């Protein structure tokens, strides 16, 4: 490696030119990366609901109704005119209202009350709208312009459109906020006024390179797009900090800048690569998920960390060599106190801290598995947002409702009619739009107009559009999906198809819950293996992985003990992210402990280790925590907001455990660590004392 680093510092201009060209290309490419905001698009290809959606798109010109629009203070005549206006909007494929279920020319008082009140109640008209997914944003805007702010709309298409626009704005706001806050943290913890700008600038280049290289994927998920840059900044900042501190140490020993940089690179390569590799593994574990947001984020973030490492080892040394005179000129006294007192304080608490830590392991591990989870997109917006408020208004008047489409082989209208009757007998099914319900099994298809017929009958299938009085997800909804599928199977075997947001969410739940244990075990096993090889120890990987995993369990058990729900996507992602990101702190502290322990006693080693590593750990942890808080507070998207919340709390918990518990675990297990670590040479106070005593006696005899 030394020859490689010598080549880097000898060709500084070449490095600068290469990265400048790469930045320009990446800036252009980043504008061409598409972002997908639809969670259901990331279901595995073979799931039942995905197959159903694909088949429906082949057979029919329209998809599932995906929006509800409520307009108040309308007469029946006005409601019919509003339906026409909605139908004329570009991007609206279909609008269903009361006139599709009954003859609105007759007095409504004579019609079935339940049917009427599904669409028209207290002068409020509720339309079921099918929006073209390729035109969601512009269509939702057009509907809003038509109905005005005082009226309401909700549904999957509206959720996705709002999420797309809001997240784009919020990501920019987060970046504008995180940069000055990160600078403030770095100014506080660095020894020069220019260092924070250099650190932030180098990682900013890495983020730009990663964003541009995402073009290789064509499209990335909204989670990756929103959280990727913030996570890359927060997670990989410490690599640059480690190298900078090593460079300063070498220069303080009197080495020339060029030689100091080469030596700093050689000495820090092991710890930086170990930290980087564990982080890459944490993200790469997501690639093994069947739920495609996992591979989407895993690939992009593993690449991001790799690019950050390349930037740290190639570009950042060159920047430091060009700018070290400026660093010297802008040097200032430390703004933080010496952490020796903090180290001595920890030695008084570390053993009790380990005992408390042990008490938390089992209940938190059990608690985090029993959370109430949300799997789909139905709860991503709170009632504090306009769409959340609109959804509540609609549900307060018309109740909860969503649509499912059951497709069965066409041809046997009598069988379809009996199936429809059985479906109507389900209390949750409020209405069915189908050929046998609206035209009647006894009416020949030749007598039905083609426009109506094409919505219900295709070349191979008959379509039953079910409106169900149920949440989009939850135990009752999932039980209903199972009941509908079981009923359809009794009539058609495996030839039926069921599509809809609830069906997709059911399959999403079924898919990602199976992903969890496998992904976590692989991530833990891989990180353990990296630590085993890099630390050459059997006990240290156990200590570090147990410490960080327990921090994850505590973090994820909080919603269980506070009776809050958790988005399962956030739950899955944070498990890998927190492990990969914060195990770096444990590696840094333990590496320094092993180094100092060669020349100092156990207690003195703990004090010196905390004195020399606390600033680095706190700097990185503060940035990661702040990034999480900003994502939590700024984002209106529930998944992103909760991911930020879990990231902030998880980082804080990991940091507390690294600074207070791991020192105690190393202190208590000192002999075990020495015996199970290859090449360890711990300082022995008794041997040293006997050696000094013997040396003194020999001196007296002479």
PDB file of N, CA and C in Angstrom, residues 541-634:
ATOM      1  N   UNK A 541     -15.011  -9.557  18.578  1.00  0.00           N
ATOM      2  CA  UNK A 541     -16.213  -9.484  17.735  1.00  0.00           C
ATOM      3  C   UNK A 541     -17.499  -9.763  18.507  1.00  0.00           C
ATOM      4  N   UNK A 542     -17.457 -10.696  19.465  1.00  0.00           N
ATOM      5  CA  UNK A 542     -18.640 -11.001  20.270  1.00  0.00           C
ATOM      6  C   UNK A 542     -19.040  -9.778  21.086  1.00  0.00           C
ATOM      7  N   UNK A 543     -18.062  -9.129  21.716  1.00  0.00           N
ATOM      8  CA  UNK A 543     -18.330  -7.948  22.548  1.00  0.00           C
ATOM      9  C   UNK A 543     -18.924  -6.821  21.713  1.00  0.00           C
ATOM     10  N   UNK A 544     -18.305  -6.539  20.582  1.00  0.00           N
ATOM     11  CA  UNK A 544     -18.731  -5.386  19.774  1.00  0.00           C
ATOM     12  C   UNK A 544     -20.092  -5.627  19.119  1.00  0.00           C
ATOM     13  N   UNK A 545     -20.285  -6.808  18.537  1.00  0.00           N
ATOM     14  CA  UNK A 545     -21.566  -7.093  17.876  1.00  0.00           C
ATOM     15  C   UNK A 545     -22.701  -7.149  18.892  1.00  0.00           C
ATOM     16  N   UNK A 546     -22.457  -7.770  20.052  1.00  0.00           N
ATOM     17  CA  UNK A 546     -23.489  -7.820  21.098  1.00  0.00           C
ATOM     18  C   UNK A 546     -23.845  -6.416  21.574  1.00  0.00           C
ATOM     19  N   UNK A 547     -22.839  -5.566  21.727  1.00  0.00           N
ATOM     20  CA  UNK A 547     -23.077  -4.197  22.203  1.00  0.00           C
ATOM     21  C   UNK A 547     -23.950  -3.417  21.219  1.00  0.00           C
ATOM     22  N   UNK A 548     -23.589  -3.451  19.934  1.00  0.00           N
ATOM     23  CA  UNK A 548     -24.340  -2.675  18.937  1.00  0.00           C
ATOM     24  C   UNK A 548     -25.705  -3.298  18.674  1.00  0.00           C
ATOM     25  N   UNK A 549     -25.791  -4.618  18.634  1.00  0.00           N
ATOM     26  CA  UNK A 549     -27.086  -5.273  18.429  1.00  0.00           C
ATOM     27  C   UNK A 549     -28.049  -4.942  19.570  1.00  0.00           C
ATOM     28  N   UNK A 550     -27.535  -4.897  20.796  1.00  0.00           N
ATOM     29  CA  UNK A 550     -28.396  -4.543  21.928  1.00  0.00           C
ATOM     30  C   UNK A 550     -28.877  -3.102  21.806  1.00  0.00           C
ATOM     31  N   UNK A 551     -28.009  -2.209  21.328  1.00  0.00           N
ATOM     32  CA  UNK A 551     -28.436  -0.824  21.081  1.00  0.00           C
ATOM     33  C   UNK A 551     -29.562  -0.791  20.053  1.00  0.00           C
ATOM     34  N   UNK A 552     -29.467  -1.652  19.026  1.00  0.00           N
ATOM     35  CA  UNK A 552     -30.525  -1.743  18.009  1.00  0.00           C
ATOM     36  C   UNK A 552     -31.812  -2.261  18.634  1.00  0.00           C
ATOM     37  N   UNK A 553     -31.702  -3.298  19.465  1.00  0.00           N
ATOM     38  CA  UNK A 553     -32.896  -3.867  20.109  1.00  0.00           C
ATOM     39  C   UNK A 553     -33.578  -2.856  21.026  1.00  0.00           C
ATOM     40  N   UNK A 554     -32.775  -2.103  21.771  1.00  0.00           N
ATOM     41  CA  UNK A 554     -33.360  -1.067  22.645  1.00  0.00           C
ATOM     42  C   UNK A 554     -34.094  -0.039  21.796  1.00  0.00           C
ATOM     43  N   UNK A 555     -33.429   0.394  20.718  1.00  0.00           N
ATOM     44  CA  UNK A 555     -34.010   1.400  19.825  1.00  0.00           C
ATOM     45  C   UNK A 555     -35.349   0.936  19.262  1.00  0.00           C
ATOM     46  N   UNK A 556     -35.389  -0.294  18.768  1.00  0.00           N
ATOM     47  CA  UNK A 556     -36.591  -0.801  18.101  1.00  0.00           C
ATOM     48  C   UNK A 556     -37.652  -1.303  19.077  1.00  0.00           C
ATOM     49  N   UNK A 557     -37.299  -1.455  20.348  1.00  0.00           N
ATOM     50  CA  UNK A 557     -38.300  -1.876  21.334  1.00  0.00           C
ATOM     51  C   UNK A 557     -39.045  -0.690  21.940  1.00  0.00           C
ATOM     52  N   UNK A 558     -38.506   0.517  21.761  1.00  0.00           N
ATOM     53  CA  UNK A 558     -39.163   1.710  22.320  1.00  0.00           C
ATOM     54  C   UNK A 558     -40.601   1.853  21.818  1.00  0.00           C
ATOM     55  N   UNK A 559     -40.864   1.704  20.502  1.00  0.00           N
ATOM     56  CA  UNK A 559     -42.265   1.803  20.043  1.00  0.00           C
ATOM     57  C   UNK A 559     -43.185   0.758  20.689  1.00  0.00           C
ATOM     58  N   UNK A 560     -42.640  -0.421  20.958  1.00  0.00           N
ATOM     59  CA  UNK A 560     -43.452  -1.467  21.601  1.00  0.00           C
ATOM     60  C   UNK A 560     -43.852  -1.040  23.007  1.00  0.00           C
ATOM     61  N   UNK A 561     -42.890  -0.529  23.762  1.00  0.00           N
ATOM     62  CA  UNK A 561     -43.175  -0.145  25.144  1.00  0.00           C
ATOM     63  C   UNK A 561     -43.988   1.150  25.232  1.00  0.00           C
ATOM     64  N   UNK A 562     -43.951   1.977  24.175  1.00  0.00           N
ATOM     65  CA  UNK A 562     -44.746   3.217  24.167  1.00  0.00           C
ATOM     66  C   UNK A 562     -46.040   3.061  23.368  1.00  0.00           C
ATOM     67  N   UNK A 563     -46.282   1.850  22.863  1.00  0.00           N
ATOM     68  CA  UNK A 563     -47.526   1.525  22.148  1.00  0.00           C
ATOM     69  C   UNK A 563     -47.686   2.331  20.860  1.00  0.00           C
ATOM     70  N   UNK A 564     -46.595   2.538  20.124  1.00  0.00           N
ATOM     71  CA  UNK A 564     -46.621   3.208  18.818  1.00  0.00           C
ATOM     72  C   UNK A 564     -46.432   2.172  17.713  1.00  0.00           C
ATOM     73  N   UNK A 565     -46.854   2.516  16.506  1.00  0.00           N
ATOM     74  CA  UNK A 565     -46.645   1.594  15.389  1.00  0.00           C
ATOM     75  C   UNK A 565     -45.317   1.916  14.702  1.00  0.00           C
ATOM     76  N   UNK A 566     -44.815   0.938  13.962  1.00  0.00           N
ATOM     77  CA  UNK A 566     -43.547   1.086  13.260  1.00  0.00           C
ATOM     78  C   UNK A 566     -43.748   0.720  11.788  1.00  0.00           C
ATOM     79  N   UNK A 567     -43.250   1.565  10.891  1.00  0.00           N
ATOM     80  CA  UNK A 567     -43.229   1.194   9.477  1.00  0.00           C
ATOM     81  C   UNK A 567     -42.198   0.077   9.303  1.00  0.00           C
ATOM     82  N   UNK A 568     -42.636  -1.044   8.760  1.00  0.00           N
ATOM     83  CA  UNK A 568     -41.741  -2.198   8.692  1.00  0.00           C
ATOM     84  C   UNK A 568     -40.533  -1.909   7.793  1.00  0.00           C
ATOM     85  N   UNK A 569     -40.717  -1.070   6.792  1.00  0.00           N
ATOM     86  CA  UNK A 569     -39.580  -0.711   5.929  1.00  0.00           C
ATOM     87  C   UNK A 569     -38.497  -0.023   6.756  1.00  0.00           C
ATOM     88  N   UNK A 570     -38.906   0.933   7.595  1.00  0.00           N
ATOM     89  CA  UNK A 570     -37.948   1.635   8.454  1.00  0.00           C
ATOM     90  C   UNK A 570     -37.299   0.667   9.436  1.00  0.00           C
ATOM     91  N   UNK A 571     -38.103  -0.253   9.963  1.00  0.00           N
ATOM     92  CA  UNK A 571     -37.617  -1.257  10.911  1.00  0.00           C
ATOM     93  C   UNK A 571     -36.523  -2.115  10.273  1.00  0.00           C
ATOM     94  N   UNK A 572     -36.778  -2.566   9.049  1.00  0.00           N
ATOM     95  CA  UNK A 572     -35.809  -3.404   8.346  1.00  0.00           C
ATOM     96  C   UNK A 572     -34.516  -2.650   8.051  1.00  0.00           C
ATOM     97  N   UNK A 573     -34.663  -1.435   7.523  1.00  0.00           N
ATOM     98  CA  UNK A 573     -33.496  -0.670   7.087  1.00  0.00           C
ATOM     99  C   UNK A 573     -32.630  -0.273   8.267  1.00  0.00           C
ATOM    100  N   UNK A 574     -33.245   0.192   9.354  1.00  0.00           N
ATOM    101  CA  UNK A 574     -32.453   0.695  10.475  1.00  0.00           C
ATOM    102  C   UNK A 574     -31.650  -0.414  11.126  1.00  0.00           C
ATOM    103  N   UNK A 575     -32.152  -1.643  11.082  1.00  0.00           N
ATOM    104  CA  UNK A 575     -31.415  -2.763  11.673  1.00  0.00           C
ATOM    105  C   UNK A 575     -30.035  -2.899  11.038  1.00  0.00           C
ATOM    106  N   UNK A 576     -29.981  -2.792   9.718  1.00  0.00           N
ATOM    107  CA  UNK A 576     -28.701  -2.908   9.017  1.00  0.00           C
ATOM    108  C   UNK A 576     -27.900  -1.621   9.084  1.00  0.00           C
ATOM    109  N   UNK A 577     -28.583  -0.472   8.960  1.00  0.00           N
ATOM    110  CA  UNK A 577     -27.887   0.814   8.942  1.00  0.00           C
ATOM    111  C   UNK A 577     -27.232   1.108  10.294  1.00  0.00           C
ATOM    112  N   UNK A 578     -27.957   0.915  11.385  1.00  0.00           N
ATOM    113  CA  UNK A 578     -27.396   1.205  12.705  1.00  0.00           C
ATOM    114  C   UNK A 578     -26.209   0.294  13.009  1.00  0.00           C
ATOM    115  N   UNK A 579     -26.310  -0.976  12.624  1.00  0.00           N
ATOM    116  CA  UNK A 579     -25.192  -1.891  12.835  1.00  0.00           C
ATOM    117  C   UNK A 579     -23.977  -1.444  12.035  1.00  0.00           C
ATOM    118  N   UNK A 580     -24.170  -1.211  10.737  1.00  0.00           N
ATOM    119  CA  UNK A 580     -23.046  -0.852   9.885  1.00  0.00           C
ATOM    120  C   UNK A 580     -22.433   0.495  10.205  1.00  0.00           C
ATOM    121  N   UNK A 581     -23.277   1.462  10.605  1.00  0.00           N
ATOM    122  CA  UNK A 581     -22.793   2.827  10.830  1.00  0.00           C
ATOM    123  C   UNK A 581     -22.112   3.001  12.179  1.00  0.00           C
ATOM    124  N   UNK A 582     -22.691   2.432  13.235  1.00  0.00           N
ATOM    125  CA  UNK A 582     -22.185   2.741  14.580  1.00  0.00           C
ATOM    126  C   UNK A 582     -21.194   1.716  15.113  1.00  0.00           C
ATOM    127  N   UNK A 583     -21.054   0.580  14.444  1.00  0.00           N
ATOM    128  CA  UNK A 583     -20.015  -0.359  14.878  1.00  0.00           C
ATOM    129  C   UNK A 583     -18.633   0.263  14.654  1.00  0.00           C
ATOM    130  N   UNK A 584     -18.569   1.273  13.764  1.00  0.00           N
ATOM    131  CA  UNK A 584     -17.311   2.002  13.546  1.00  0.00           C
ATOM    132  C   UNK A 584     -16.786   2.607  14.846  1.00  0.00           C
ATOM    133  N   UNK A 585     -17.690   3.160  15.634  1.00  0.00           N
ATOM    134  CA  UNK A 585     -17.276   3.772  16.897  1.00  0.00           C
ATOM    135  C   UNK A 585     -16.678   2.720  17.822  1.00  0.00           C
ATOM    136  N   UNK A 586     -17.306   1.557  17.856  1.00  0.00           N
ATOM    137  CA  UNK A 586     -16.821   0.474  18.706  1.00  0.00           C
ATOM    138  C   UNK A 586     -15.450  -0.010  18.228  1.00  0.00           C
ATOM    139  N   UNK A 587     -15.267  -0.070  16.902  1.00  0.00           N
ATOM    140  CA  UNK A 587     -13.981  -0.501  16.345  1.00  0.00           C
ATOM    141  C   UNK A 587     -12.884   0.492  16.710  1.00  0.00           C
ATOM    142  N   UNK A 588     -13.166   1.782  16.557  1.00  0.00           N
ATOM    143  CA  UNK A 588     -12.181   2.817  16.880  1.00  0.00           C
ATOM    144  C   UNK A 588     -11.773   2.734  18.347  1.00  0.00           C
ATOM    145  N   UNK A 589     -12.767   2.660  19.236  1.00  0.00           N
ATOM    146  CA  UNK A 589     -12.468   2.621  20.668  1.00  0.00           C
ATOM    147  C   UNK A 589     -11.690   1.360  21.036  1.00  0.00           C
ATOM    148  N   UNK A 590     -12.095   0.216  20.506  1.00  0.00           N
ATOM    149  CA  UNK A 590     -11.445  -1.047  20.859  1.00  0.00           C
ATOM    150  C   UNK A 590     -10.029  -1.121  20.292  1.00  0.00           C
ATOM    151  N   UNK A 591      -9.840  -0.628  19.072  1.00  0.00           N
ATOM    152  CA  UNK A 591      -8.497  -0.622  18.472  1.00  0.00           C
ATOM    153  C   UNK A 591      -7.540   0.209  19.322  1.00  0.00           C
ATOM    154  N   UNK A 592      -8.013   1.382  19.770  1.00  0.00           N
ATOM    155  CA  UNK A 592      -7.161   2.229  20.620  1.00  0.00           C
ATOM    156  C   UNK A 592      -6.915   1.576  21.984  1.00  0.00           C
ATOM    157  N   UNK A 593      -7.935   0.881  22.516  1.00  0.00           N
ATOM    158  CA  UNK A 593      -7.773   0.180  23.796  1.00  0.00           C
ATOM    159  C   UNK A 593      -6.669  -0.871  23.681  1.00  0.00           C
ATOM    160  N   UNK A 594      -6.693  -1.660  22.601  1.00  0.00           N
ATOM    161  CA  UNK A 594      -5.690  -2.714  22.415  1.00  0.00           C
ATOM    162  C   UNK A 594      -4.289  -2.116  22.250  1.00  0.00           C
ATOM    163  N   UNK A 595      -4.227  -0.971  21.615  1.00  0.00           N
ATOM    164  CA  UNK A 595      -2.936  -0.309  21.398  1.00  0.00           C
ATOM    165  C   UNK A 595      -2.364   0.225  22.710  1.00  0.00           C
ATOM    166  N   UNK A 596      -3.203   0.914  23.482  1.00  0.00           N
ATOM    167  CA  UNK A 596      -2.758   1.522  24.742  1.00  0.00           C
ATOM    168  C   UNK A 596      -2.487   0.458  25.801  1.00  0.00           C
ATOM    169  N   UNK A 597      -3.262  -0.634  25.755  1.00  0.00           N
ATOM    170  CA  UNK A 597      -3.163  -1.675  26.793  1.00  0.00           C
ATOM    171  C   UNK A 597      -1.789  -2.331  26.811  1.00  0.00           C
ATOM    172  N   UNK A 598      -1.017  -2.197  25.734  1.00  0.00           N
ATOM    173  CA  UNK A 598       0.322  -2.778  25.684  1.00  0.00           C
ATOM    174  C   UNK A 598       1.276  -2.093  26.649  1.00  0.00           C
ATOM    175  N   UNK A 599       0.972  -0.843  27.010  1.00  0.00           N
ATOM    176  CA  UNK A 599       1.903  -0.077  27.858  1.00  0.00           C
ATOM    177  C   UNK A 599       1.249   0.506  29.102  1.00  0.00           C
ATOM    178  N   UNK A 600       0.009   0.145  29.392  1.00  0.00           N
ATOM    179  CA  UNK A 600      -0.679   0.722  30.542  1.00  0.00           C
ATOM    180  C   UNK A 600      -1.588  -0.313  31.211  1.00  0.00           C
ATOM    181  N   UNK A 601      -1.962  -0.018  32.456  1.00  0.00           N
ATOM    182  CA  UNK A 601      -2.853  -0.902  33.200  1.00  0.00           C
ATOM    183  C   UNK A 601      -4.274  -0.827  32.637  1.00  0.00           C
ATOM    184  N   UNK A 602      -5.132  -1.744  33.097  1.00  0.00           N
ATOM    185  CA  UNK A 602      -6.508  -1.772  32.592  1.00  0.00           C
ATOM    186  C   UNK A 602      -7.210  -0.433  32.784  1.00  0.00           C
ATOM    187  N   UNK A 603      -7.164   0.067  33.995  1.00  0.00           N
ATOM    188  CA  UNK A 603      -7.898   1.299  34.304  1.00  0.00           C
ATOM    189  C   UNK A 603      -7.321   2.490  33.554  1.00  0.00           C
ATOM    190  N   UNK A 604      -5.985   2.593  33.553  1.00  0.00           N
ATOM    191  CA  UNK A 604      -5.350   3.708  32.840  1.00  0.00           C
ATOM    192  C   UNK A 604      -5.617   3.618  31.331  1.00  0.00           C
ATOM    193  N   UNK A 605      -5.724   2.379  30.824  1.00  0.00           N
ATOM    194  CA  UNK A 605      -6.001   2.191  29.399  1.00  0.00           C
ATOM    195  C   UNK A 605      -7.392   2.720  29.052  1.00  0.00           C
ATOM    196  N   UNK A 606      -8.357   2.434  29.912  1.00  0.00           N
ATOM    197  CA  UNK A 606      -9.717   2.936  29.681  1.00  0.00           C
ATOM    198  C   UNK A 606      -9.715   4.465  29.651  1.00  0.00           C
ATOM    199  N   UNK A 607      -9.022   5.087  30.610  1.00  0.00           N
ATOM    200  CA  UNK A 607      -8.981   6.546  30.683  1.00  0.00           C
ATOM    201  C   UNK A 607      -8.337   7.129  29.435  1.00  0.00           C
ATOM    202  N   UNK A 608      -7.177   6.582  29.041  1.00  0.00           N
ATOM    203  CA  UNK A 608      -6.459   7.105  27.888  1.00  0.00           C
ATOM    204  C   UNK A 608      -7.232   6.849  26.590  1.00  0.00           C
ATOM    205  N   UNK A 609      -7.878   5.699  26.480  1.00  0.00           N
ATOM    206  CA  UNK A 609      -8.664   5.370  25.291  1.00  0.00           C
ATOM    207  C   UNK A 609      -9.804   6.364  25.103  1.00  0.00           C
ATOM    208  N   UNK A 610     -10.524   6.647  26.176  1.00  0.00           N
ATOM    209  CA  UNK A 610     -11.638   7.595  26.085  1.00  0.00           C
ATOM    210  C   UNK A 610     -11.133   9.010  25.858  1.00  0.00           C
ATOM    211  N   UNK A 611      -9.991   9.345  26.440  1.00  0.00           N
ATOM    212  CA  UNK A 611      -9.436  10.686  26.236  1.00  0.00           C
ATOM    213  C   UNK A 611      -9.103  10.920  24.771  1.00  0.00           C
ATOM    214  N   UNK A 612      -8.580   9.905  24.112  1.00  0.00           N
ATOM    215  CA  UNK A 612      -8.094  10.082  22.740  1.00  0.00           C
ATOM    216  C   UNK A 612      -9.139   9.793  21.653  1.00  0.00           C
ATOM    217  N   UNK A 613     -10.224   9.108  22.004  1.00  0.00           N
ATOM    218  CA  UNK A 613     -11.207   8.739  20.968  1.00  0.00           C
ATOM    219  C   UNK A 613     -12.564   9.428  21.111  1.00  0.00           C
ATOM    220  N   UNK A 614     -12.854   9.993  22.258  1.00  0.00           N
ATOM    221  CA  UNK A 614     -14.194  10.552  22.485  1.00  0.00           C
ATOM    222  C   UNK A 614     -14.544  11.647  21.481  1.00  0.00           C
ATOM    223  N   UNK A 615     -13.588  12.525  21.182  1.00  0.00           N
ATOM    224  CA  UNK A 615     -13.867  13.616  20.242  1.00  0.00           C
ATOM    225  C   UNK A 615     -14.241  13.066  18.869  1.00  0.00           C
ATOM    226  N   UNK A 616     -13.458  12.096  18.374  1.00  0.00           N
ATOM    227  CA  UNK A 616     -13.749  11.515  17.056  1.00  0.00           C
ATOM    228  C   UNK A 616     -15.109  10.835  17.043  1.00  0.00           C
ATOM    229  N   UNK A 617     -15.390  10.067  18.099  1.00  0.00           N
ATOM    230  CA  UNK A 617     -16.671   9.352  18.168  1.00  0.00           C
ATOM    231  C   UNK A 617     -17.828  10.337  18.258  1.00  0.00           C
ATOM    232  N   UNK A 618     -17.694  11.328  19.125  1.00  0.00           N
ATOM    233  CA  UNK A 618     -18.774  12.293  19.324  1.00  0.00           C
ATOM    234  C   UNK A 618     -19.007  13.145  18.082  1.00  0.00           C
ATOM    235  N   UNK A 619     -17.935  13.459  17.353  1.00  0.00           N
ATOM    236  CA  UNK A 619     -18.084  14.247  16.123  1.00  0.00           C
ATOM    237  C   UNK A 619     -18.939  13.495  15.108  1.00  0.00           C
ATOM    238  N   UNK A 620     -18.537  12.246  14.835  1.00  0.00           N
ATOM    239  CA  UNK A 620     -19.279  11.445  13.865  1.00  0.00           C
ATOM    240  C   UNK A 620     -20.702  11.157  14.342  1.00  0.00           C
ATOM    241  N   UNK A 621     -20.830  10.806  15.627  1.00  0.00           N
ATOM    242  CA  UNK A 621     -22.153  10.469  16.177  1.00  0.00           C
ATOM    243  C   UNK A 621     -23.075  11.686  16.179  1.00  0.00           C
ATOM    244  N   UNK A 622     -22.525  12.850  16.469  1.00  0.00           N
ATOM    245  CA  UNK A 622     -23.340  14.071  16.484  1.00  0.00           C
ATOM    246  C   UNK A 622     -23.901  14.373  15.102  1.00  0.00           C
ATOM    247  N   UNK A 623     -23.041  14.226  14.084  1.00  0.00           N
ATOM    248  CA  UNK A 623     -23.483  14.493  12.703  1.00  0.00           C
ATOM    249  C   UNK A 623     -24.560  13.503  12.282  1.00  0.00           C
ATOM    250  N   UNK A 624     -24.363  12.213  12.608  1.00  0.00           N
ATOM    251  CA  UNK A 624     -25.345  11.190  12.247  1.00  0.00           C
ATOM    252  C   UNK A 624     -26.663  11.413  12.995  1.00  0.00           C
ATOM    253  N   UNK A 625     -26.568  11.789  14.265  1.00  0.00           N
ATOM    254  CA  UNK A 625     -27.776  12.052  15.058  1.00  0.00           C
ATOM    255  C   UNK A 625     -28.520  13.270  14.527  1.00  0.00           C
ATOM    256  N   UNK A 626     -27.787  14.331  14.227  1.00  0.00           N
ATOM    257  CA  UNK A 626     -28.406  15.552  13.689  1.00  0.00           C
ATOM    258  C   UNK A 626     -29.063  15.271  12.334  1.00  0.00           C
ATOM    259  N   UNK A 627     -28.378  14.497  11.498  1.00  0.00           N
ATOM    260  CA  UNK A 627     -28.959  14.130  10.191  1.00  0.00           C
ATOM    261  C   UNK A 627     -30.274  13.384  10.385  1.00  0.00           C
ATOM    262  N   UNK A 628     -30.291  12.476  11.361  1.00  0.00           N
ATOM    263  CA  UNK A 628     -31.518  11.735  11.657  1.00  0.00           C
ATOM    264  C   UNK A 628     -32.626  12.635  12.159  1.00  0.00           C
ATOM    265  N   UNK A 629     -32.283  13.565  13.048  1.00  0.00           N
ATOM    266  CA  UNK A 629     -33.283  14.491  13.601  1.00  0.00           C
ATOM    267  C   UNK A 629     -33.890  15.352  12.500  1.00  0.00           C
ATOM    268  N   UNK A 630     -33.051  15.837  11.585  1.00  0.00           N
ATOM    269  CA  UNK A 630     -33.552  16.665  10.485  1.00  0.00           C
ATOM    270  C   UNK A 630     -34.479  15.873   9.570  1.00  0.00           C
ATOM    271  N   UNK A 631     -34.091  14.633   9.259  1.00  0.00           N
ATOM    272  CA  UNK A 631     -34.944  13.780   8.435  1.00  0.00           C
ATOM    273  C   UNK A 631     -36.276  13.534   9.139  1.00  0.00           C
ATOM    274  N   UNK A 632     -36.219  13.344  10.432  1.00  0.00           N
ATOM    275  CA  UNK A 632     -37.408  13.096  11.259  1.00  0.00           C
ATOM    276  C   UNK A 632     -38.336  14.312  11.284  1.00  0.00           C
ATOM    277  N   UNK A 633     -37.772  15.488  11.539  1.00  0.00           N
ATOM    278  CA  UNK A 633     -38.586  16.685  11.747  1.00  0.00           C
ATOM    279  C   UNK A 633     -39.021  17.365  10.459  1.00  0.00           C
ATOM    280  N   UNK A 634     -38.216  17.266   9.412  1.00  0.00           N
ATOM    281  CA  UNK A 634     -38.519  17.996   8.171  1.00  0.00           C
ATOM    282  C   UNK A 634     -39.431  17.197   7.254  1.00  0.00           C
TER     283      UNK A 634
END
